[in-house]
């Protein structure tokens, strides 16, 4: 089979510099969703007709195996399909999809293709408000033609069965049908929909099929419709997660912009956002208002509310947050505790180590059973270069300590509170840098002069 995705339209009503088909749904361009669905049908050719936004669309989508046909100027959907024709295999049927109809499901398309056989098949739906769509004109039940809203008579406008735009066509016939299109209509466009009357005239059977759900065929013309489709998509994702056994505090308040794989008994509180590839192991719980991007979390770990985790690999039975920030390159072994207002970047932290309050751990290797006191800062940046800090096993670091990298703290060392460490601290000993505490006898507070 050939698939042609029409994606040359401008999308004026989006009021955006970003071409319509690149507007994101669940974090990915509308067109990428359509390409994914098309690919799942394993067609011989996927041809994208592009135009508005030009090379930018090609650059952003950039996937091997796609065929691109440029349509310039855009003279209508029939003219658009004609641009793809040279790239199609005439011996197999052609499925036409729209780049701005992202929720269409593969199962619906398969049954449409089956319906078509060697003829034409249209995906149609009945709408209470059919305004703006092409209407399906039947006579004694048989499809005769499609009339566009702007060309329709009042009686035709009253019809509720509409053309979704998705159709299957016999490719070998297309050349003749498309060459025969005329633009003598209200929009002075070459309508793809006019091939239906041509097929009927040529005695080619025209059938129709309906999608399992009407929302599959919704298109995006405005930001309001984009938001509506986003909600539908997220509701479907939430339903699939629950089907799989995930506990969602509220399926209406989760956003998955990528893939979220969950083990058994995972629970997710409200308003969490998952981006890229996220994997949550068995029994993981995620508190309210967390953002997880490209994160792996091993079994039994608890993520408290308000955490921001980006490109981190988190071990089993850890406790993260509330209000923790894990930045790219963070690896935590099992039973690590990262508490409130702690930021970790490009660091490896071994088993059972803790940084529970107000700390920055950057470019650091932390051993096991280490305790990092409140207010500890690794000073990893000298204004020009980044340097590493090594903290070996069983180290205790007192509060408000600065470790000026590059620096190493030996196994079992203790650093006194308030230390500014500029040289390596030997293992097994107390190292402290602190101004001596003095008390001035007889000192008086100044008093205000009268
Ligand atoms: C089209 C159908 C209409 C159907 C409706 C469903 C025609 C003539 N009409 O109308 O029957 O009910 O879709 O939404 O086909 N495009 C191009 N090049 C062009 C024109 C359009 O690539 O020159 C692409 C657009 O980017 C879009 C799709 O084709 O993805 C549909 O175009 P649009 O202008 O939205 O068609 P409608 O007038 O809504
Ligand atoms: Ca449209």
Short mmCIF file of C-alpha atoms and ligand atoms in Angstrom, two decimals:
data_model
loop_
_atom_site.label_atom_id
_atom_site.label_comp_id
_atom_site.label_asym_id
_atom_site.label_seq_id
_atom_site.Cartn_x
_atom_site.Cartn_y
_atom_site.Cartn_z
CA UNK A 1 0.00 0.00 0.00
CA UNK A 2 0.98 3.65 -0.51
CA UNK A 3 0.27 6.26 2.15
CA UNK A 4 0.09 9.94 1.25
CA UNK A 5 -0.06 12.45 4.09
CA UNK A 6 -1.36 15.86 3.03
CA UNK A 7 0.48 18.47 5.04
CA UNK A 8 1.01 21.48 2.82
CA UNK A 9 -1.66 23.75 4.30
CA UNK A 10 -0.70 26.84 6.25
CA UNK A 11 -3.05 26.71 9.22
CA UNK A 12 -3.75 30.45 9.35
CA UNK A 13 -6.04 30.09 12.32
CA UNK A 14 -3.19 28.88 14.56
CA UNK A 15 -1.70 32.42 14.49
CA UNK A 16 1.77 30.96 14.83
CA UNK A 17 5.13 31.04 13.06
CA UNK A 18 5.38 27.29 13.59
CA UNK A 19 3.82 25.39 10.65
CA UNK A 20 0.58 23.74 11.75
CA UNK A 21 1.76 20.15 11.30
CA UNK A 22 4.72 20.87 13.61
CA UNK A 23 2.52 22.09 16.47
CA UNK A 24 3.03 19.68 19.38
CA UNK A 25 0.51 17.15 20.61
CA UNK A 26 1.75 15.25 23.68
CA UNK A 27 5.15 16.83 23.12
CA UNK A 28 5.55 15.71 19.50
CA UNK A 29 4.60 17.31 16.16
CA UNK A 30 1.11 16.51 14.88
CA UNK A 31 2.68 15.11 11.72
CA UNK A 32 4.90 12.71 13.71
CA UNK A 33 1.79 11.09 15.21
CA UNK A 34 0.32 10.54 11.74
CA UNK A 35 3.61 9.12 10.43
CA UNK A 36 3.78 6.70 13.38
CA UNK A 37 0.28 5.42 12.72
CA UNK A 38 0.99 5.14 8.98
CA UNK A 39 4.25 3.25 9.66
CA UNK A 40 2.45 0.72 11.84
CA UNK A 41 0.52 -0.35 8.71
CA UNK A 42 3.84 -1.24 7.03
CA UNK A 43 3.13 0.51 3.71
CA UNK A 44 5.54 0.34 0.77
CA UNK A 45 5.68 4.13 0.50
CA UNK A 46 4.93 7.00 2.87
CA UNK A 47 4.84 10.23 0.89
CA UNK A 48 4.38 13.56 2.63
CA UNK A 49 3.05 16.48 0.63
CA UNK A 50 4.53 19.58 2.22
CA UNK A 51 4.55 23.24 1.31
CA UNK A 52 3.87 25.85 3.96
CA UNK A 53 6.84 25.97 6.33
CA UNK A 54 8.86 24.30 3.59
CA UNK A 55 12.18 22.78 4.52
CA UNK A 56 11.58 23.37 8.22
CA UNK A 57 8.97 20.63 8.21
CA UNK A 58 11.42 18.24 6.52
CA UNK A 59 14.22 19.12 8.93
CA UNK A 60 12.15 18.66 12.07
CA UNK A 61 10.59 15.38 10.95
CA UNK A 62 13.82 14.04 9.33
CA UNK A 63 13.19 10.30 9.34
CA UNK A 64 14.73 7.79 6.99
CA UNK A 65 12.46 6.11 4.46
CA UNK A 66 10.02 8.99 3.94
CA UNK A 67 9.34 10.43 0.50
CA UNK A 68 8.74 14.19 0.31
CA UNK A 69 6.70 15.89 -2.42
CA UNK A 70 6.65 19.66 -2.44
CA UNK A 71 3.39 21.41 -3.32
CA UNK A 72 3.92 25.03 -4.34
CA UNK A 73 1.55 26.84 -4.66
CA UNK A 74 -1.23 25.06 -2.77
CA UNK A 75 -4.13 24.71 -5.17
CA UNK A 76 -6.28 22.24 -3.21
CA UNK A 77 -6.29 18.68 -1.91
CA UNK A 78 -6.57 17.15 -5.40
CA UNK A 79 -3.59 19.17 -6.61
CA UNK A 80 -1.74 18.08 -3.43
CA UNK A 81 -2.27 14.37 -4.11
CA UNK A 82 -1.16 14.89 -7.75
CA UNK A 83 2.26 16.01 -6.46
CA UNK A 84 2.69 12.65 -4.72
CA UNK A 85 1.58 10.55 -7.68
CA UNK A 86 5.04 10.04 -9.30
CA UNK A 87 6.29 8.39 -6.09
CA UNK A 88 3.45 5.87 -5.68
CA UNK A 89 3.36 2.22 -6.68
CA UNK A 90 0.45 1.99 -9.19
CA UNK A 91 -0.13 -1.69 -8.36
CA UNK A 92 -1.17 -1.09 -4.74
CA UNK A 93 -3.93 1.13 -3.31
CA UNK A 94 -3.26 4.59 -1.89
CA UNK A 95 -4.41 5.66 1.57
CA UNK A 96 -4.78 9.44 1.99
CA UNK A 97 -4.24 10.88 5.47
CA UNK A 98 -4.08 14.46 6.75
CA UNK A 99 -1.07 15.80 8.64
CA UNK A 100 -3.41 17.70 10.96
CA UNK A 101 -5.60 14.70 11.94
CA UNK A 102 -3.31 13.04 14.49
CA UNK A 103 -5.56 10.71 16.50
CA UNK A 104 -6.61 8.34 13.72
CA UNK A 105 -6.05 4.72 14.78
CA UNK A 106 -4.36 2.00 12.78
CA UNK A 107 -7.28 -0.42 13.32
CA UNK A 108 -9.70 2.05 11.73
CA UNK A 109 -7.40 2.47 8.73
CA UNK A 110 -6.98 -1.29 8.30
CA UNK A 111 -10.72 -1.82 8.17
CA UNK A 112 -11.08 1.07 5.69
CA UNK A 113 -8.47 -0.57 3.43
CA UNK A 114 -10.33 -3.87 3.66
CA UNK A 115 -13.60 -2.16 2.72
CA UNK A 116 -11.95 -0.59 -0.34
CA UNK A 117 -10.79 -3.80 -1.98
CA UNK A 118 -9.97 -2.69 -5.52
CA UNK A 119 -12.33 0.30 -5.34
CA UNK A 120 -12.67 3.54 -3.38
CA UNK A 121 -13.44 3.69 0.35
CA UNK A 122 -14.27 6.84 2.29
CA UNK A 123 -14.01 7.23 6.05
CA UNK A 124 -17.19 9.07 7.02
CA UNK A 125 -18.90 10.09 10.26
CA UNK A 126 -22.31 11.47 11.15
CA UNK A 127 -22.13 14.78 12.96
CA UNK A 128 -24.87 16.79 14.66
CA UNK A 129 -23.13 19.90 13.45
CA UNK A 130 -21.60 19.17 10.05
CA UNK A 131 -20.78 22.80 9.33
CA UNK A 132 -17.61 23.31 7.29
CA UNK A 133 -17.23 19.71 6.10
CA UNK A 134 -17.78 18.07 2.74
CA UNK A 135 -21.12 16.18 2.70
CA UNK A 136 -21.57 12.65 1.37
CA UNK A 137 -24.26 12.58 -1.30
CA UNK A 138 -25.99 9.22 -1.63
CA UNK A 139 -28.73 7.99 -3.86
CA UNK A 140 -30.65 4.91 -2.70
CA UNK A 141 -27.88 4.33 -0.17
CA UNK A 142 -25.07 4.39 -2.72
CA UNK A 143 -22.40 7.09 -2.59
CA UNK A 144 -22.56 9.36 -5.66
CA UNK A 145 -20.26 12.28 -4.87
CA UNK A 146 -19.00 14.68 -2.21
CA UNK A 147 -20.05 18.31 -2.10
CA UNK A 148 -18.06 20.91 -0.19
CA UNK A 149 -19.91 23.14 2.31
CA UNK A 150 -19.24 26.24 0.22
CA UNK A 151 -20.64 24.66 -2.95
CA UNK A 152 -23.60 22.89 -1.34
CA UNK A 153 -27.28 23.68 -1.71
CA UNK A 154 -29.38 24.19 1.41
CA UNK A 155 -30.73 20.67 1.16
CA UNK A 156 -27.21 19.25 0.84
CA UNK A 157 -26.04 21.27 3.83
CA UNK A 158 -28.72 19.62 5.91
CA UNK A 159 -27.02 16.23 5.41
CA UNK A 160 -25.14 15.01 8.46
CA UNK A 161 -22.81 12.38 6.99
CA UNK A 162 -19.47 14.06 6.32
CA UNK A 163 -16.21 13.31 4.54
CA UNK A 164 -13.41 13.01 7.11
CA UNK A 165 -10.93 13.39 4.24
CA UNK A 166 -9.35 10.00 4.90
CA UNK A 167 -9.85 7.69 1.91
CA UNK A 168 -8.44 4.74 0.02
CA UNK A 169 -8.09 5.03 -3.76
CA UNK A 170 -7.02 2.67 -6.56
CA UNK A 171 -3.67 4.20 -7.54
CA UNK A 172 -3.68 3.15 -11.21
CA UNK A 173 -6.93 5.11 -11.71
CA UNK A 174 -5.71 8.23 -9.96
CA UNK A 175 -3.70 9.71 -12.80
CA UNK A 176 -6.75 10.02 -15.01
CA UNK A 177 -9.07 11.17 -12.24
CA UNK A 178 -6.69 13.84 -10.94
CA UNK A 179 -5.93 15.10 -14.46
CA UNK A 180 -9.67 15.50 -14.97
CA UNK A 181 -10.20 17.75 -11.91
CA UNK A 182 -11.43 21.30 -12.54
CA UNK A 183 -11.30 24.23 -10.13
CA UNK A 184 -14.64 25.77 -11.13
CA UNK A 185 -15.96 25.87 -7.56
CA UNK A 186 -16.49 28.32 -4.73
CA UNK A 187 -12.85 28.08 -3.56
CA UNK A 188 -11.28 27.80 -7.03
CA UNK A 189 -9.38 24.75 -5.82
CA UNK A 190 -8.74 21.33 -7.27
CA UNK A 191 -10.80 19.21 -4.89
CA UNK A 192 -9.65 15.66 -4.20
CA UNK A 193 -13.26 14.99 -3.23
CA UNK A 194 -14.29 15.30 -6.89
CA UNK A 195 -12.58 11.97 -7.68
CA UNK A 196 -15.55 10.27 -6.02
CA UNK A 197 -17.92 11.35 -8.81
CA UNK A 198 -15.25 10.31 -11.35
CA UNK A 199 -15.05 6.84 -9.77
CA UNK A 200 -18.84 6.49 -9.87
CA UNK A 201 -18.82 7.51 -13.57
CA UNK A 202 -16.16 4.86 -14.24
CA UNK A 203 -18.27 2.22 -12.41
CA UNK A 204 -15.58 1.80 -9.75
CA UNK A 205 -17.26 0.74 -6.48
CA UNK A 206 -17.30 3.38 -3.74
CA UNK A 207 -17.86 2.22 -0.18
CA UNK A 208 -17.56 3.80 3.25
CA UNK A 209 -16.47 2.89 6.74
CA UNK A 210 -16.76 4.60 10.12
CA UNK A 211 -14.10 5.00 12.81
CA UNK A 212 -14.60 3.27 16.16
CA UNK A 213 -14.67 6.71 17.82
CA UNK A 214 -15.59 10.00 16.13
CA UNK A 215 -12.69 11.83 17.81
CA UNK A 216 -10.22 9.83 15.72
CA UNK A 217 -11.05 12.01 12.74
CA UNK A 218 -10.91 15.40 14.48
CA UNK A 219 -8.59 17.87 12.78
CA UNK A 220 -6.61 20.74 14.25
CA UNK A 221 -7.33 24.17 12.85
CA UNK A 222 -7.00 26.33 15.98
CA UNK A 223 -5.24 26.37 19.33
CA UNK A 224 -8.56 25.53 20.98
CA UNK A 225 -8.88 22.37 18.88
CA UNK A 226 -5.24 21.53 19.58
CA UNK A 227 -5.97 21.68 23.31
CA UNK A 228 -9.12 19.59 22.87
CA UNK A 229 -7.18 16.86 21.04
CA UNK A 230 -4.42 16.99 23.66
CA UNK A 231 -7.03 16.20 26.36
CA UNK A 232 -8.44 13.31 24.32
CA UNK A 233 -4.95 11.93 23.79
CA UNK A 234 -4.08 12.22 27.49
CA UNK A 235 -7.37 10.61 28.54
CA UNK A 236 -6.57 7.65 26.29
CA UNK A 237 -3.05 7.38 27.73
CA UNK A 238 -4.39 7.52 31.28
CA UNK A 239 -6.96 4.83 30.50
CA UNK A 240 -4.22 2.58 29.09
CA UNK A 241 -2.06 3.07 32.22
CA UNK A 242 -4.95 2.17 34.53
CA UNK A 243 -5.79 -0.81 32.35
CA UNK A 244 -2.21 -1.93 33.00
CA UNK A 245 -2.69 -1.60 36.78
CA UNK A 246 -1.26 1.86 37.48
CA UNK A 247 -3.08 3.82 40.19
CA UNK A 248 -3.80 7.38 39.08
CA UNK A 249 -5.15 9.79 41.69
CA UNK A 250 -7.00 11.54 38.86
CA UNK A 251 -6.83 10.34 35.23
CA UNK A 252 -7.73 13.88 34.12
CA UNK A 253 -4.60 15.28 35.76
CA UNK A 254 -1.63 13.47 34.23
CA UNK A 255 0.33 14.40 31.11
CA UNK A 256 2.51 11.91 29.27
CA UNK A 257 4.61 13.48 26.52
CA UNK A 258 6.55 10.46 25.37
CA UNK A 259 6.52 6.94 26.79
CA UNK A 260 5.81 5.93 30.37
CA UNK A 261 6.48 2.29 31.28
CA UNK A 262 5.32 1.16 34.73
CA UNK A 263 5.83 -1.98 36.79
CA UNK A 264 3.20 -3.42 39.13
CA UNK A 265 1.58 -1.25 41.79
CA UNK A 266 2.90 2.09 40.65
CA UNK A 267 0.92 5.04 41.93
CA UNK A 268 0.93 8.57 40.57
CA UNK A 269 -0.61 11.56 42.30
CA UNK A 270 -2.15 14.56 40.53
CA UNK A 271 -0.52 16.97 38.07
CA UNK A 272 2.57 14.99 37.14
CA UNK A 273 4.22 15.46 33.74
CA UNK A 274 6.26 12.70 32.12
CA UNK A 275 8.48 13.61 29.17
CA UNK A 276 10.68 11.53 26.88
CA UNK A 277 11.22 7.98 28.07
CA UNK A 278 10.30 7.34 31.68
CA UNK A 279 10.46 3.94 33.38
CA UNK A 280 8.96 3.42 36.86
CA UNK A 281 9.75 0.14 38.59
CA UNK A 282 7.46 -1.96 40.73
CA UNK A 283 5.84 -0.14 43.65
CA UNK A 284 7.22 3.30 42.77
CA UNK A 285 5.09 6.19 43.94
CA UNK A 286 5.22 9.68 42.49
CA UNK A 287 3.82 12.54 44.58
CA UNK A 288 1.80 15.45 43.29
CA UNK A 289 3.24 18.08 40.91
CA UNK A 290 6.37 16.28 39.74
CA UNK A 291 8.07 16.58 36.34
CA UNK A 292 10.07 13.52 35.20
CA UNK A 293 11.98 13.65 31.94
CA UNK A 294 14.00 10.70 30.61
CA UNK A 295 14.22 9.15 34.06
CA UNK A 296 14.54 5.57 35.26
CA UNK A 297 13.33 4.78 38.76
CA UNK A 298 13.93 1.36 40.30
CA UNK A 299 11.47 -0.58 42.47
CA UNK A 300 10.12 0.75 45.73
CA UNK A 301 11.36 4.33 45.39
CA UNK A 302 9.19 7.15 46.68
CA UNK A 303 9.21 10.49 44.96
CA UNK A 304 7.63 13.13 47.15
CA UNK A 305 5.70 16.13 45.73
CA UNK A 306 7.22 18.97 43.66
CA UNK A 307 10.31 17.23 42.27
CA UNK A 308 11.98 18.01 38.95
CA UNK A 309 13.96 15.03 37.65
CA UNK A 310 15.80 15.21 34.33
CA UNK A 311 17.98 12.44 32.83
CA UNK A 312 18.53 10.67 36.12
CA UNK A 313 18.90 7.01 36.97
CA UNK A 314 17.43 6.35 40.40
CA UNK A 315 18.02 3.13 42.33
CA UNK A 316 15.65 1.03 44.39
CA UNK A 317 14.01 2.15 47.64
CA UNK A 318 15.28 5.73 47.40
CA UNK A 319 13.43 8.72 48.83
CA UNK A 320 13.46 11.83 46.69
CA UNK A 321 12.03 15.21 47.65
CA UNK A 322 9.83 17.00 48.34
CA UNK A 323 11.29 19.82 46.23
CA UNK A 324 14.32 17.94 44.89
CA UNK A 325 16.02 18.64 41.60
CA UNK A 326 18.01 15.92 39.83
CA UNK A 327 19.78 17.18 36.73
CA UNK A 328 21.31 15.27 33.80
CA UNK A 329 23.96 12.71 34.64
CA UNK A 330 22.68 11.88 38.12
CA UNK A 331 22.93 8.24 39.18
CA UNK A 332 21.66 7.15 42.56
CA UNK A 333 22.23 3.66 43.97
CA UNK A 334 19.72 2.03 46.31
CA UNK A 335 18.28 3.64 49.44
CA UNK A 336 19.69 7.08 48.73
CA UNK A 337 17.80 10.01 50.27
CA UNK A 338 17.68 13.34 48.47
CA UNK A 339 15.63 15.83 50.47
CA UNK A 340 14.12 19.26 50.06
CA UNK A 341 15.91 21.95 48.07
CA UNK A 342 18.76 19.63 47.13
CA UNK A 343 20.16 19.87 43.60
CA UNK A 344 22.29 17.07 42.15
CA UNK A 345 24.05 17.29 38.76
CA UNK A 346 26.39 14.91 36.91
CA UNK A 347 27.04 12.96 40.10
CA UNK A 348 27.04 9.36 41.24
CA UNK A 349 25.81 8.64 44.74
CA UNK A 350 26.34 5.17 46.21
CA UNK A 351 24.03 3.17 48.47
CA UNK A 352 22.41 4.61 51.59
CA UNK A 353 23.98 8.05 51.30
CA UNK A 354 21.88 11.07 52.23
CA UNK A 355 21.65 14.74 51.39
CA UNK A 356 18.48 15.74 53.15
CA UNK A 357 18.36 19.52 53.13
CA UNK A 358 19.48 22.52 51.04
CA UNK A 359 22.56 21.27 49.21
CA UNK A 360 24.26 21.42 45.82
CA UNK A 361 26.09 18.29 44.70
CA UNK A 362 27.63 18.80 41.25
CA UNK A 363 30.30 16.83 39.34
CA UNK A 364 30.75 14.66 42.41
CA UNK A 365 31.34 11.01 43.20
CA UNK A 366 29.82 10.12 46.56
CA UNK A 367 30.55 6.80 48.25
CA UNK A 368 28.13 4.75 50.33
CA UNK A 369 26.77 5.65 53.77
CA UNK A 370 27.76 9.29 53.39
CA UNK A 371 25.86 12.02 55.19
CA UNK A 372 25.88 15.41 53.54
CA UNK A 373 24.77 18.09 56.00
CA UNK A 374 22.35 20.93 55.35
CA UNK A 375 23.73 23.77 53.28
CA UNK A 376 26.67 21.82 51.84
CA UNK A 377 27.88 23.11 48.49
CA UNK A 378 30.32 21.54 46.07
CA UNK A 379 32.07 24.50 44.44
CA UNK A 380 32.61 22.79 41.11
CA UNK A 381 33.08 25.85 38.92
CA UNK A 382 36.03 28.22 39.11
CA UNK A 383 34.53 30.64 36.62
CA UNK A 384 36.22 28.93 33.68
CA UNK A 385 36.28 25.18 34.25
CA UNK A 386 34.33 22.52 36.11
CA UNK A 387 36.17 20.27 38.58
CA UNK A 388 35.24 17.04 40.35
CA UNK A 389 34.75 16.35 44.01
CA UNK A 390 35.32 12.85 45.42
CA UNK A 391 33.66 11.93 48.69
CA UNK A 392 34.60 8.41 49.77
CA UNK A 393 32.52 5.91 51.79
CA UNK A 394 31.23 6.68 55.27
CA UNK A 395 32.10 10.40 55.23
CA UNK A 396 30.11 12.81 57.41
CA UNK A 397 29.95 16.40 56.23
CA UNK A 398 28.81 19.05 58.72
CA UNK A 399 26.32 21.74 57.78
CA UNK A 400 27.22 24.79 55.69
CA UNK A 401 30.40 23.25 54.27
CA UNK A 402 31.93 24.25 50.94
CA UNK A 403 34.07 21.75 49.04
CA UNK A 404 36.21 23.69 46.58
CA UNK A 405 36.89 21.28 43.72
CA UNK A 406 39.02 19.54 42.71
CA UNK A 407 39.08 18.00 46.16
CA UNK A 408 38.88 14.58 47.79
CA UNK A 409 37.49 13.55 51.18
CA UNK A 410 38.97 10.25 52.37
CA UNK A 411 37.02 7.27 53.68
CA UNK A 412 35.46 7.77 57.09
CA UNK A 413 36.46 11.45 57.30
CA UNK A 414 34.38 14.01 59.17
CA UNK A 415 34.22 17.64 58.08
CA UNK A 416 33.25 20.13 60.78
CA UNK A 417 30.30 22.42 60.18
CA UNK A 418 31.17 25.58 58.29
CA UNK A 419 34.37 24.20 56.77
CA UNK A 420 35.65 25.63 53.50
CA UNK A 421 37.63 22.70 52.18
CA UNK A 422 40.35 23.73 49.71
CA UNK A 423 42.73 20.80 50.19
CA UNK A 424 42.07 17.05 50.38
CA UNK A 425 40.78 15.82 53.74
CA UNK A 426 42.42 12.60 54.98
CA UNK A 427 40.28 9.59 55.80
CA UNK A 428 39.30 8.70 59.37
CA UNK A 429 40.01 12.18 60.76
CA UNK A 430 38.15 15.40 61.59
CA UNK A 431 39.00 18.27 59.29
CA UNK A 432 37.69 21.69 60.10
CA UNK A 433 38.37 25.23 58.89
CA UNK A 434 36.64 27.71 61.07
CA UNK A 435 37.56 31.10 62.58
CA UNK A 436 38.14 30.74 66.33
CA UNK A 437 35.09 31.69 68.38
CA UNK A 438 35.70 34.56 70.80
CA UNK A 439 33.55 36.27 73.35
CA UNK A 440 34.39 39.92 74.14
CA UNK A 441 33.88 40.59 77.83
CA UNK A 442 32.26 43.87 78.82
CA UNK A 443 31.15 44.70 75.29
CA UNK A 444 28.18 47.03 75.12
CA UNK A 445 25.62 47.41 72.41
CA UNK A 446 25.67 50.91 70.96
CA UNK A 447 22.66 53.04 71.89
CA UNK A 448 21.00 55.66 69.74
CA UNK A 449 22.15 59.26 70.43
CA UNK A 450 19.38 61.61 71.61
C1 LIG B 1 -11.29 18.87 3.32
C2 LIG B 1 -12.25 18.14 2.37
C3 LIG B 1 -13.63 18.05 3.02
C4 LIG B 1 -13.53 17.38 4.36
C5 LIG B 1 -12.50 18.09 5.24
C6 LIG B 1 -12.26 17.29 6.49
C7 LIG B 1 -11.53 18.66 0.09
C8 LIG B 1 -11.79 19.50 -1.12
N1 LIG B 1 -12.35 18.88 1.13
O1 LIG B 1 -11.76 20.20 3.43
O2 LIG B 1 -14.52 17.34 2.19
O3 LIG B 1 -14.80 17.38 4.99
O4 LIG B 1 -11.24 18.21 4.56
O5 LIG B 1 -11.46 18.02 7.39
O6 LIG B 1 -10.64 17.84 0.09
N2 LIG B 1 -3.80 20.48 1.95
C9 LIG B 1 -2.66 20.44 1.15
N3 LIG B 1 -2.61 21.18 0.03
C10 LIG B 1 -3.63 21.98 -0.38
C11 LIG B 1 -4.80 22.02 0.42
C12 LIG B 1 -4.85 21.26 1.56
O7 LIG B 1 -1.71 19.73 1.49
O8 LIG B 1 -3.50 22.62 -1.42
C13 LIG B 1 -3.86 19.66 3.14
C14 LIG B 1 -3.98 20.48 4.42
O9 LIG B 1 -2.71 20.75 4.96
C15 LIG B 1 -4.81 19.58 5.31
C16 LIG B 1 -5.66 18.78 4.34
O10 LIG B 1 -5.02 18.87 3.10
O11 LIG B 1 -4.01 18.68 6.04
C17 LIG B 1 -7.09 19.30 4.26
O12 LIG B 1 -7.07 20.63 3.84
P1 LIG B 1 -8.12 21.69 4.35
O13 LIG B 1 -7.87 22.98 3.70
O14 LIG B 1 -8.19 21.66 5.82
O15 LIG B 1 -9.45 21.06 3.71
P2 LIG B 1 -10.92 21.44 4.06
O16 LIG B 1 -11.30 22.63 3.27
O17 LIG B 1 -11.13 21.48 5.51
CA1 LIG B 2 -9.60 21.18 7.52
#
